[in-house]
CSV table of C-alpha atoms and ligand atoms in Angstrom, one decimal:
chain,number,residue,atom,x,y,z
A,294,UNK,CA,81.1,124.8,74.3
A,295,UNK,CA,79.4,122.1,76.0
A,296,UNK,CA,79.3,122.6,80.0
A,297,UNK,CA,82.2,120.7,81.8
A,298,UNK,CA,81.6,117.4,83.4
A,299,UNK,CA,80.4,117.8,87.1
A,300,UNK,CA,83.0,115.5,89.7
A,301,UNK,CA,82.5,117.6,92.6
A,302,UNK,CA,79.4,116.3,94.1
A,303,UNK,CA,81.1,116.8,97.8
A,304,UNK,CA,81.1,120.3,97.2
A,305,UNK,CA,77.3,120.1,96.6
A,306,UNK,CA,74.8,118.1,94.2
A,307,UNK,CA,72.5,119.5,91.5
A,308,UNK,CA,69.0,119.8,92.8
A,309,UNK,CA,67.1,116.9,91.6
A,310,UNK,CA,64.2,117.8,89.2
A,311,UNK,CA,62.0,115.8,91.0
A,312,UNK,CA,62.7,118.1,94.1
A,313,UNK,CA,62.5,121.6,92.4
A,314,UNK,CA,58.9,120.4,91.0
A,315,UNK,CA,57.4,120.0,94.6
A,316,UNK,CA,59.5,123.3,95.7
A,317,UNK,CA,58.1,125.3,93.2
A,318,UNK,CA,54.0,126.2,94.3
A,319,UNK,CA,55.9,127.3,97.5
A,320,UNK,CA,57.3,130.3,96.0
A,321,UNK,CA,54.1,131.5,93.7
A,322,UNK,CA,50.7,130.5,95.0
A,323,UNK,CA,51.8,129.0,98.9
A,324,UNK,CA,53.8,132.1,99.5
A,325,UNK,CA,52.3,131.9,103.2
A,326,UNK,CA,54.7,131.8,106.5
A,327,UNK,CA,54.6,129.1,108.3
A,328,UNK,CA,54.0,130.8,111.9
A,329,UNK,CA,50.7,132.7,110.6
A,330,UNK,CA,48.3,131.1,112.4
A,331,UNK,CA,45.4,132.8,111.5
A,332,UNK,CA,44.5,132.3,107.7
A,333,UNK,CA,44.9,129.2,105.3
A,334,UNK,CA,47.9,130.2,103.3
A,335,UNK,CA,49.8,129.9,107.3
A,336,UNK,CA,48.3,126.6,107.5
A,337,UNK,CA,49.6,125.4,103.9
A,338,UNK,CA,53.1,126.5,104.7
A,339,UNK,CA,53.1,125.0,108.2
A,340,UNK,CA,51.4,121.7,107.1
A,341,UNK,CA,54.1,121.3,104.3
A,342,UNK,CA,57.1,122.3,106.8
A,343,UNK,CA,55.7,119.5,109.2
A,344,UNK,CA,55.8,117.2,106.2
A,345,UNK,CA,59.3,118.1,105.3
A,346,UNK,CA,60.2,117.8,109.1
A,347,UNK,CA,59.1,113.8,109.2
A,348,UNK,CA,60.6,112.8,106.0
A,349,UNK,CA,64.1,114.3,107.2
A,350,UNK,CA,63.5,112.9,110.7
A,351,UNK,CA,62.6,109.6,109.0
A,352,UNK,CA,66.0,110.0,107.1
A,353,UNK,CA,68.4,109.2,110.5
A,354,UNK,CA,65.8,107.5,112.4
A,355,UNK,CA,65.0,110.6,114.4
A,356,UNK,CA,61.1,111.7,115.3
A,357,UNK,CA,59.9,115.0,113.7
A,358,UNK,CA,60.0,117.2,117.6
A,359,UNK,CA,63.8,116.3,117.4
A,360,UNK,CA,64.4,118.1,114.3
A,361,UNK,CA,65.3,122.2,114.1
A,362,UNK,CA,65.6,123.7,110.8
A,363,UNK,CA,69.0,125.9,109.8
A,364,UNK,CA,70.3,127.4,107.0
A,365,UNK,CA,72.3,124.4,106.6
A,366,UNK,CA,75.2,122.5,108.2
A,367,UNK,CA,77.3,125.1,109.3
A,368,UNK,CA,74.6,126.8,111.3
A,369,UNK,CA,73.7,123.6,112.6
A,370,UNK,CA,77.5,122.7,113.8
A,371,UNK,CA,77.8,126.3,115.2
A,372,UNK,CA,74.1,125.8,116.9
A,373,UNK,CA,75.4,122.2,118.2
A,374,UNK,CA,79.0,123.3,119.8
A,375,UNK,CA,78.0,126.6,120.9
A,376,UNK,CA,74.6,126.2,122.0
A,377,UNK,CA,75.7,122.6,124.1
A,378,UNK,CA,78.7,124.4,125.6
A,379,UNK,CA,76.6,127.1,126.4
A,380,UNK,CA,74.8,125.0,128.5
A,381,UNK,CA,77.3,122.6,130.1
A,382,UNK,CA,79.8,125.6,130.8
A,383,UNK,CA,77.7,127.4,133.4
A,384,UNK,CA,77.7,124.0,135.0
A,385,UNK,CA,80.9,123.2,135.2
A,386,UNK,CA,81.9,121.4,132.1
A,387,UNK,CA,83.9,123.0,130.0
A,388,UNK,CA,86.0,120.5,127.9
A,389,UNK,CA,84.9,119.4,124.1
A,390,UNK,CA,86.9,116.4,122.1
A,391,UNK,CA,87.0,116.6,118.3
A,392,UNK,CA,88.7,115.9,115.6
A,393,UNK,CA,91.8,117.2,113.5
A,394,UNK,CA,89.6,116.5,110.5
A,395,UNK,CA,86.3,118.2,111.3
A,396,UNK,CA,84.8,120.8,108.8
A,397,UNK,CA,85.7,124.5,109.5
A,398,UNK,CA,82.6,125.0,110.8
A,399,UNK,CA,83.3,122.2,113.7
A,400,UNK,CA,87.0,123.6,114.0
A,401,UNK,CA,86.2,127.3,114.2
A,402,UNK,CA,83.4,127.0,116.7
A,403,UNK,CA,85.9,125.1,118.6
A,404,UNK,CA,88.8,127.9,118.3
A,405,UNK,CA,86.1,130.2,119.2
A,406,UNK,CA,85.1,128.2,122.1
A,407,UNK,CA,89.0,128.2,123.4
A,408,UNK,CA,89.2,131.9,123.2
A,409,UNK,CA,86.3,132.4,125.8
A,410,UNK,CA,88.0,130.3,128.4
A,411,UNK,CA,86.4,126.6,127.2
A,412,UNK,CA,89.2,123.6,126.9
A,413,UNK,CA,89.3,121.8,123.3
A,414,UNK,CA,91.0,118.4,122.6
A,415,UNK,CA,91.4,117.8,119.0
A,416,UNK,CA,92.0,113.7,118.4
A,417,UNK,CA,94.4,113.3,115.7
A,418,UNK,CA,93.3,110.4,113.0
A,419,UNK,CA,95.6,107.4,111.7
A,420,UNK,CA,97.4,107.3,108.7
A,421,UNK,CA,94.0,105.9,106.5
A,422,UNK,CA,92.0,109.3,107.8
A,423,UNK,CA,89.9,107.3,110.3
A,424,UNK,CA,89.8,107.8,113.9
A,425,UNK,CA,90.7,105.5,116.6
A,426,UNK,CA,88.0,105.3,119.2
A,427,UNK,CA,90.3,104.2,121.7
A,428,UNK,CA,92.0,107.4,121.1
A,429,UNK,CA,88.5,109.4,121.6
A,430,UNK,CA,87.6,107.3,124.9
A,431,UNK,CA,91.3,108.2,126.0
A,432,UNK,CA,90.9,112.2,125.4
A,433,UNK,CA,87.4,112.2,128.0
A,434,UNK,CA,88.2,113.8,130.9
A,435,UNK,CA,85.8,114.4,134.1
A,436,UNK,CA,84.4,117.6,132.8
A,437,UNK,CA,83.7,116.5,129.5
A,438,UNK,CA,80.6,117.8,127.9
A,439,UNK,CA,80.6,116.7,124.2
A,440,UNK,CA,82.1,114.6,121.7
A,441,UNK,CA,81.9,115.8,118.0
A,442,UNK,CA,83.1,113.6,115.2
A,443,UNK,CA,81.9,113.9,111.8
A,444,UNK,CA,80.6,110.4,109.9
A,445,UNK,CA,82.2,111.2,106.6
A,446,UNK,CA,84.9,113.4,105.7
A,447,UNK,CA,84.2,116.0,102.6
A,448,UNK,CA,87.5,116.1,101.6
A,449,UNK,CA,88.8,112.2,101.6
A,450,UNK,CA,85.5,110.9,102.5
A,451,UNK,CA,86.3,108.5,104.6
A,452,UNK,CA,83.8,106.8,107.3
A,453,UNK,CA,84.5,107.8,111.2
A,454,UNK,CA,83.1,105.3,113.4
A,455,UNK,CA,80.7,106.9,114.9
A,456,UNK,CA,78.7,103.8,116.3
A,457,UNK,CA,81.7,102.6,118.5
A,458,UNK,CA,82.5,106.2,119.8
A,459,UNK,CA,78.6,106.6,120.6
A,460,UNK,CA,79.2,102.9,122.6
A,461,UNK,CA,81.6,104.8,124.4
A,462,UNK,CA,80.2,108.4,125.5
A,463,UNK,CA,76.9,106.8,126.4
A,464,UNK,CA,78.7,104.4,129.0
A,465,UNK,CA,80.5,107.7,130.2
A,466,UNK,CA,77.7,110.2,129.7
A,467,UNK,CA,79.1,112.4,127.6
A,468,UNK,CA,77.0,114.1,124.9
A,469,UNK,CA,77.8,112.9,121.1
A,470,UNK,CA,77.5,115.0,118.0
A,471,UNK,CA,78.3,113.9,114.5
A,472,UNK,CA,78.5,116.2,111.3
A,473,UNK,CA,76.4,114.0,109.2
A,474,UNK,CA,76.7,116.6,105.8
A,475,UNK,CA,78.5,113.8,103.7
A,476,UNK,CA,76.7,110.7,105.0
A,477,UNK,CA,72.8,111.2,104.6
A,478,UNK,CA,71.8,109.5,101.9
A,479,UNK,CA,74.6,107.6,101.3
A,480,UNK,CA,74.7,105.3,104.2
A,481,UNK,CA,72.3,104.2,106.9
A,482,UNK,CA,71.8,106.4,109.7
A,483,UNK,CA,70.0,105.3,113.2
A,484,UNK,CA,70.8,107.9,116.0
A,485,UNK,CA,69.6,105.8,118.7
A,486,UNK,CA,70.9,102.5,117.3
A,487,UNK,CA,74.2,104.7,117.0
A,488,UNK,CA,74.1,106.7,120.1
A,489,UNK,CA,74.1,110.3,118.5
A,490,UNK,CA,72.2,113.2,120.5
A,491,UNK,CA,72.9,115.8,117.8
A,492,UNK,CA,73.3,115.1,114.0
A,493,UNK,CA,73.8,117.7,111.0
A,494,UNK,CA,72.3,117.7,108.1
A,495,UNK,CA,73.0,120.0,104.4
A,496,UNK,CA,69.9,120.1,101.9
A,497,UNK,CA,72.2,120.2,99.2
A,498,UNK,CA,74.8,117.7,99.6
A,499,UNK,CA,71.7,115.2,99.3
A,500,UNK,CA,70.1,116.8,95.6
A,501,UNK,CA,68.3,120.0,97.4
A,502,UNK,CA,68.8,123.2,97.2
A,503,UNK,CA,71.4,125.3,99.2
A,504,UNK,CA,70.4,127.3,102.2
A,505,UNK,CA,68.9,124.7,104.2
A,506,UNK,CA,70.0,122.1,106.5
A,507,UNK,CA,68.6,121.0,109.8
A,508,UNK,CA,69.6,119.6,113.1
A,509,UNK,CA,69.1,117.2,115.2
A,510,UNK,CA,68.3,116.9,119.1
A,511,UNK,CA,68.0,115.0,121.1
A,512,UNK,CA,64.8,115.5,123.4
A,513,UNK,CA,64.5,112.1,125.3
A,514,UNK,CA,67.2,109.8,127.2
A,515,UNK,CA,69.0,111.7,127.7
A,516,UNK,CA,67.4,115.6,127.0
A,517,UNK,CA,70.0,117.6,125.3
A,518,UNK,CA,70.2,121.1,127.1
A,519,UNK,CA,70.5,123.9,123.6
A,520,UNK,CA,71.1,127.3,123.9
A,521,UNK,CA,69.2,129.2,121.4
A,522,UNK,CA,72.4,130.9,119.2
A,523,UNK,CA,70.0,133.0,117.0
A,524,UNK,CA,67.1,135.1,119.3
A,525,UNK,CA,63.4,136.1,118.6
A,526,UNK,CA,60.3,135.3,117.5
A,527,UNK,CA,60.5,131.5,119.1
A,528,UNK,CA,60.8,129.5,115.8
A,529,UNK,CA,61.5,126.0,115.9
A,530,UNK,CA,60.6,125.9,119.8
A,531,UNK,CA,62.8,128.4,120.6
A,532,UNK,CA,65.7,126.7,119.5
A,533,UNK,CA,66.0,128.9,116.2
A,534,UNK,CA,64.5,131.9,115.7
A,535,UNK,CA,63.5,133.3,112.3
A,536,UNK,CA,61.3,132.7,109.5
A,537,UNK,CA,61.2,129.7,108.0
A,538,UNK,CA,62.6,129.3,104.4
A,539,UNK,CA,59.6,127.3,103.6
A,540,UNK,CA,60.3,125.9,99.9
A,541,UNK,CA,63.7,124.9,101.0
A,542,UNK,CA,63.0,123.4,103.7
A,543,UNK,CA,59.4,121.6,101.4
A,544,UNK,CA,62.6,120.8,99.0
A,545,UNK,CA,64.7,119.7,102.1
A,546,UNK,CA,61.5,117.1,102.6
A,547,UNK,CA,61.4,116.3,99.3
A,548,UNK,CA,65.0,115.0,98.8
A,549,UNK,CA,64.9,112.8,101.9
A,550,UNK,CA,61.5,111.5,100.4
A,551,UNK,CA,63.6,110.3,97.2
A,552,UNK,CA,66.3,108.7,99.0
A,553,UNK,CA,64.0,106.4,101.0
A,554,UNK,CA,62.0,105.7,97.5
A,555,UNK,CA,65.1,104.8,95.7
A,556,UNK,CA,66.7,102.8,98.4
A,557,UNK,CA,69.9,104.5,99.3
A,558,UNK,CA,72.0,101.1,99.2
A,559,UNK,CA,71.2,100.9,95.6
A,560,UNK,CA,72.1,104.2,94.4
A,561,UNK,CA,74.9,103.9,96.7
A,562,UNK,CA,76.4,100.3,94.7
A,563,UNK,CA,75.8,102.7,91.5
A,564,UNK,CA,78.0,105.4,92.6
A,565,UNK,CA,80.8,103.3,93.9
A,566,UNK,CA,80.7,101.2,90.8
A,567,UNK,CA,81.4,105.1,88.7
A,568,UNK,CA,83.8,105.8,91.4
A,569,UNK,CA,86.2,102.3,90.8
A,570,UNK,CA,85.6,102.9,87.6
A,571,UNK,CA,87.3,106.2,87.4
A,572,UNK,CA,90.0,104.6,89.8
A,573,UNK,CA,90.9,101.8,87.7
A,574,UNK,CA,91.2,103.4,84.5
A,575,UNK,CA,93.3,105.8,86.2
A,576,UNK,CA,95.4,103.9,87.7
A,577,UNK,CA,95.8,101.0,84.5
A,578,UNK,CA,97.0,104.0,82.5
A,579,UNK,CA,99.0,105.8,84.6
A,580,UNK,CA,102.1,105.0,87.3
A,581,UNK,CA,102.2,106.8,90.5
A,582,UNK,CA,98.7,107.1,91.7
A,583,UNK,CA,98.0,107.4,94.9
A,584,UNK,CA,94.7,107.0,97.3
A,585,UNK,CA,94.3,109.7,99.9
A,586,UNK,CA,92.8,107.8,102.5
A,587,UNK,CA,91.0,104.5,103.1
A,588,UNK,CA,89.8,103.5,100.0
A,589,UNK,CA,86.9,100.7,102.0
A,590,UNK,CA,85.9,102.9,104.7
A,591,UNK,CA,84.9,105.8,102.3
A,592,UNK,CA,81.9,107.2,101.1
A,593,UNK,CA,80.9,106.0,97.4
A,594,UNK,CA,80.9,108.6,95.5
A,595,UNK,CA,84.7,110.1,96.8
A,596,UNK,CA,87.8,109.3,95.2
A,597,UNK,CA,90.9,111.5,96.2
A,598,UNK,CA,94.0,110.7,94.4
A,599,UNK,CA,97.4,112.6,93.8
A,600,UNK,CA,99.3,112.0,90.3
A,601,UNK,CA,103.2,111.6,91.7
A,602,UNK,CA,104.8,114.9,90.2
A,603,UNK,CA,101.6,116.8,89.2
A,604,UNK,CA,100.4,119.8,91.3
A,605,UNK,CA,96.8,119.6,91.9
A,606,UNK,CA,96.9,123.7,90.5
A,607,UNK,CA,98.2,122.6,87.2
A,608,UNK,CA,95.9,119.9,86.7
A,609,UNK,CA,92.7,121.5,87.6
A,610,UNK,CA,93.7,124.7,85.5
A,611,UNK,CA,94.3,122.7,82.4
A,612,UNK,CA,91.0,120.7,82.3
A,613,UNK,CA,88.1,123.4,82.4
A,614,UNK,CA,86.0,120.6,80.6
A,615,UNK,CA,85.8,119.0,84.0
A,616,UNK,CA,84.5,120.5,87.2
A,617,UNK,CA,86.3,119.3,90.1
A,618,UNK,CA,88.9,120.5,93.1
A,619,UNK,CA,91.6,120.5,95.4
A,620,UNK,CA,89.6,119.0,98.4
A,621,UNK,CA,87.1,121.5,99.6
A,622,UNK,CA,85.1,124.3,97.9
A,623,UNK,CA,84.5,125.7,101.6
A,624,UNK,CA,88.2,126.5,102.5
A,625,UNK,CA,88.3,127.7,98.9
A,626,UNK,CA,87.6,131.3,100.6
A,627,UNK,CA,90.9,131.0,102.2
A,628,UNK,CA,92.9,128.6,100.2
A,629,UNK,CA,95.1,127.2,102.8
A,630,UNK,CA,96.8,123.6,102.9
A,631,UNK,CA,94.3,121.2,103.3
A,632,UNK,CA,94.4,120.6,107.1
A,633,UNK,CA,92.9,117.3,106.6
A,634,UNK,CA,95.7,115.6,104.4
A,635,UNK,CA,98.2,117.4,106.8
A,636,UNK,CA,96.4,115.1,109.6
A,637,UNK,CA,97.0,112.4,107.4
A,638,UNK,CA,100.9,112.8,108.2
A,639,UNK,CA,101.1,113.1,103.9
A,640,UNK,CA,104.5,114.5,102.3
A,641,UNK,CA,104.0,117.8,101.2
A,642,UNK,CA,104.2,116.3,97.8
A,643,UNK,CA,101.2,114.2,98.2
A,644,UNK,CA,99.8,116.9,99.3
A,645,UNK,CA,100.0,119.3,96.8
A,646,UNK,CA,99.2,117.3,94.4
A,647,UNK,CA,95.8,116.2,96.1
A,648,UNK,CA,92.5,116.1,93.8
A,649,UNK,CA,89.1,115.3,94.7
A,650,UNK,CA,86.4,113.8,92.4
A,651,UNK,CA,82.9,113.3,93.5
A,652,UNK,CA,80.3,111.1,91.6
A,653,UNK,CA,76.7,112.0,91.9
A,654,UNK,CA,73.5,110.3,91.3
A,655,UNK,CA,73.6,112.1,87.9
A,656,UNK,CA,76.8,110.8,86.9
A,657,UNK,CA,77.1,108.3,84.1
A,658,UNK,CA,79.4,105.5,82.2
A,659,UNK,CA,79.7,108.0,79.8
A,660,UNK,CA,81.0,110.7,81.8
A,661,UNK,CA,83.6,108.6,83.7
A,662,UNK,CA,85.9,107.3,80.5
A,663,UNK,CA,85.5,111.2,79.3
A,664,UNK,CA,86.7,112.4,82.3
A,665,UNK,CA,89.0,109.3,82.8
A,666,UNK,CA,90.7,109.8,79.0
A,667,UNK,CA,91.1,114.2,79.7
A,668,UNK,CA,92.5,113.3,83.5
A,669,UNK,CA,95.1,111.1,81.7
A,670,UNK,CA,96.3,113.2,78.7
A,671,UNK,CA,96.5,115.9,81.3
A,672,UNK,CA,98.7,114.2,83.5
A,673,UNK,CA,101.2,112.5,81.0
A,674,UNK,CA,101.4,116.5,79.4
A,675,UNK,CA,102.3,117.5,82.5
A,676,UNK,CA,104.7,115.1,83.5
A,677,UNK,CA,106.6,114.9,79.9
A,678,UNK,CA,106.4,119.4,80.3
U,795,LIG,C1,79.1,120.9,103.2
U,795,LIG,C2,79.5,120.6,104.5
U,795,LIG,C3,79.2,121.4,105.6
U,795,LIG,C4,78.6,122.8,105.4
U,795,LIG,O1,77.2,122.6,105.0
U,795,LIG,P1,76.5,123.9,104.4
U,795,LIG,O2,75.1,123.5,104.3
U,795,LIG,O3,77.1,124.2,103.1
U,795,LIG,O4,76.7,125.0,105.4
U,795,LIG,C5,79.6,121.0,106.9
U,795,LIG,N1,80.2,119.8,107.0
U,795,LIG,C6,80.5,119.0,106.0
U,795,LIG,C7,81.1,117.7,106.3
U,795,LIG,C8,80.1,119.3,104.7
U,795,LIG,O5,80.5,118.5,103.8
């Protein structure tokens, strides 16, 4: 059996082999950790880490000081929310505007942050999964601390605009974080030309490996006051604690490296062209296809589509040859209705029948009309069954 055909490069990308070759001496002979100070197989590790840390700074525009190393983006939303509420709370600001689209790991942080007496207003988004920012500027209240709105959405992958919002909080001096998981790599990021003070990152949404992510903070104009959430040794200037996962994060490095070498645009005009691809053929084969969200304001490489009478269950269970889902692989632990096509006001039809396909950098021509000729015979069985 030949393996199936990966679409489901929002749930996380294959490690690039270019990557794994420069993470590999870091587990054999530069085993060293990166705090020890005294001996040369410390100074390896912590020379490669400070490597990594500019080529992932250099990936949003960010210098290397402002970047703490996590175990990946949902440690680095949980840092961001917690660890700036921590803060702002004792002095008296207490209120946090999101989104009804956020990640879990935005959303739970933020349930969490309701249940210990801090005030949450979640924006909803327009029909086409995009935020107003009118609607953001309209939630800020006097005690305001932060503003956290992702740039692109994992599940519809649509584009939040971030740059207006961060127009916004700056003029009212209100703290800005963006999720960035889905968007490194796939479209330009500036935090100061965009006005972010804290930015996550994932290693392996951008063809590292899992494990790793980093965040971002801001240290000058304004300095962002973080609470340390994990305690100890003093890692990461005591904003994280605990030993560095040195190849990762070298991997980490390595992967931002290619995406500046390539040129991001161009990889980017590749991806989309795979992802229309798959779109037309689709929908020149088969009635009653239907675009979850903007199709313009999206990220390249997402396409999520419902097939009018098909449940999203059926189709995925029929087509093990290809590898792709219901929306996201991280609600998968507790497979509830997608609470981001319920924001998008879609009929419980639409809903239901909601599939998400995501092209990599690995994907090719080939793949597509595979996948495109299986996703139809599926769906007209289904339908005529
Ligand atoms: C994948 C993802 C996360 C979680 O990242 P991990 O590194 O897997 O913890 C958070 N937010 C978004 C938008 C994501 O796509």
């Amino acid at each position: 059996m030949t393996a199936p055909i990966y679409l489901d490069a929002q749930a996380t990308t294959p490690v690039d082999p270019r990557v794994l070759e420069v993470m590999m001496p870091y587990f054999t002979e530069k085993f060293g950790n990166a705090a020890s100070r005294t001996h040369a197989y410390g100074w390896a590790a912590s020379a490669a880490v400070d490597k990594a840390r500019e080529g992932v700074a250099r990936a949003v525009g960010a210098v290397p000081e402002d970047i703490v190393f996590t175990s990946g983006a949902t440690e680095s939303n949980n840092l961001a929310l917690s660890g700036v509420m921590e803060e702002a709370a004792a002095r008296g600001r207490d209120h946090v505007v999101t989104t009804a689209i956020e990640h879990p790991s935005v959303l739970d942080v933020c349930a969490r942050l309701e249940r210990v007496g801090l005030r949450v207003t979640r924006v909803p988004v327009e029909p086409d999964g995009i935020v107003d920012p009118e609607r953001v500027a309209k939630a800020l209240e006097e005690r305001t601390a932060l503003v956290s709105v992702m740039l692109a959405n994992n599940e519809i992958g649509t584009l939040q605009p971030v740059r207006e919002i961060g127009r916004i909080t700056r003029e009212r001096g209100v703290l800005l974080h963006t999720d960035a998981a889905q968007a490194v790599g796939k479209l330009p990021i500036d935090v100061d030309a965009m006005g972010i003070d804290l930015l996550s990152m994932s290693a392996h949404k951008l063809y590292g490996p899992k494990g790793v992510g980093a965040l971002y903070v801001r240290t000058r104009r304004p300095r962002v006051a973080l609470a340390a959430q994990i305690h100890g040794g003093g890692h990461e200037r005591g904003r994280r604690s605990g030993t560095l996962d040195v190849p990762g994060i070298v991997g980490f490095g390595a992967a931002c490296a290619l995406l500046q070498g390539e040129g991001g645009a161009e990889e980017s005009r590749r991806v989309r062209a795979l992802r229309d691809q798959l779109l037309s053929r689709l929908e020149s084969a088969l009635p009653g296809v239907a675009v979850n969200g903007d199709l313009e304001r999206r990220l390249p490489g997402n396409l999520n589509v419902s097939f009018e009478g098909v449940e999203s269950g059926a189709l995925l269970g029929g087509l093990p040859g290809l590898a792709f889902s219901s929306g996201s692989a991280c609600a998968s632990a507790k497979p509830e209705p997608s609470h981001v096509l319920a924001a998008l006001g879609l009929p419980e039809a639409r809903r239901r029948g909601a599939v998400r396909f995501g092209v990599s950098r690995f994907t090719t021509p080939e793949e597509i009309e595979r996948a495109s000729e299986l996703l139809v015979a599926k769906v007209r069985e289904l339908r005529s069954g």
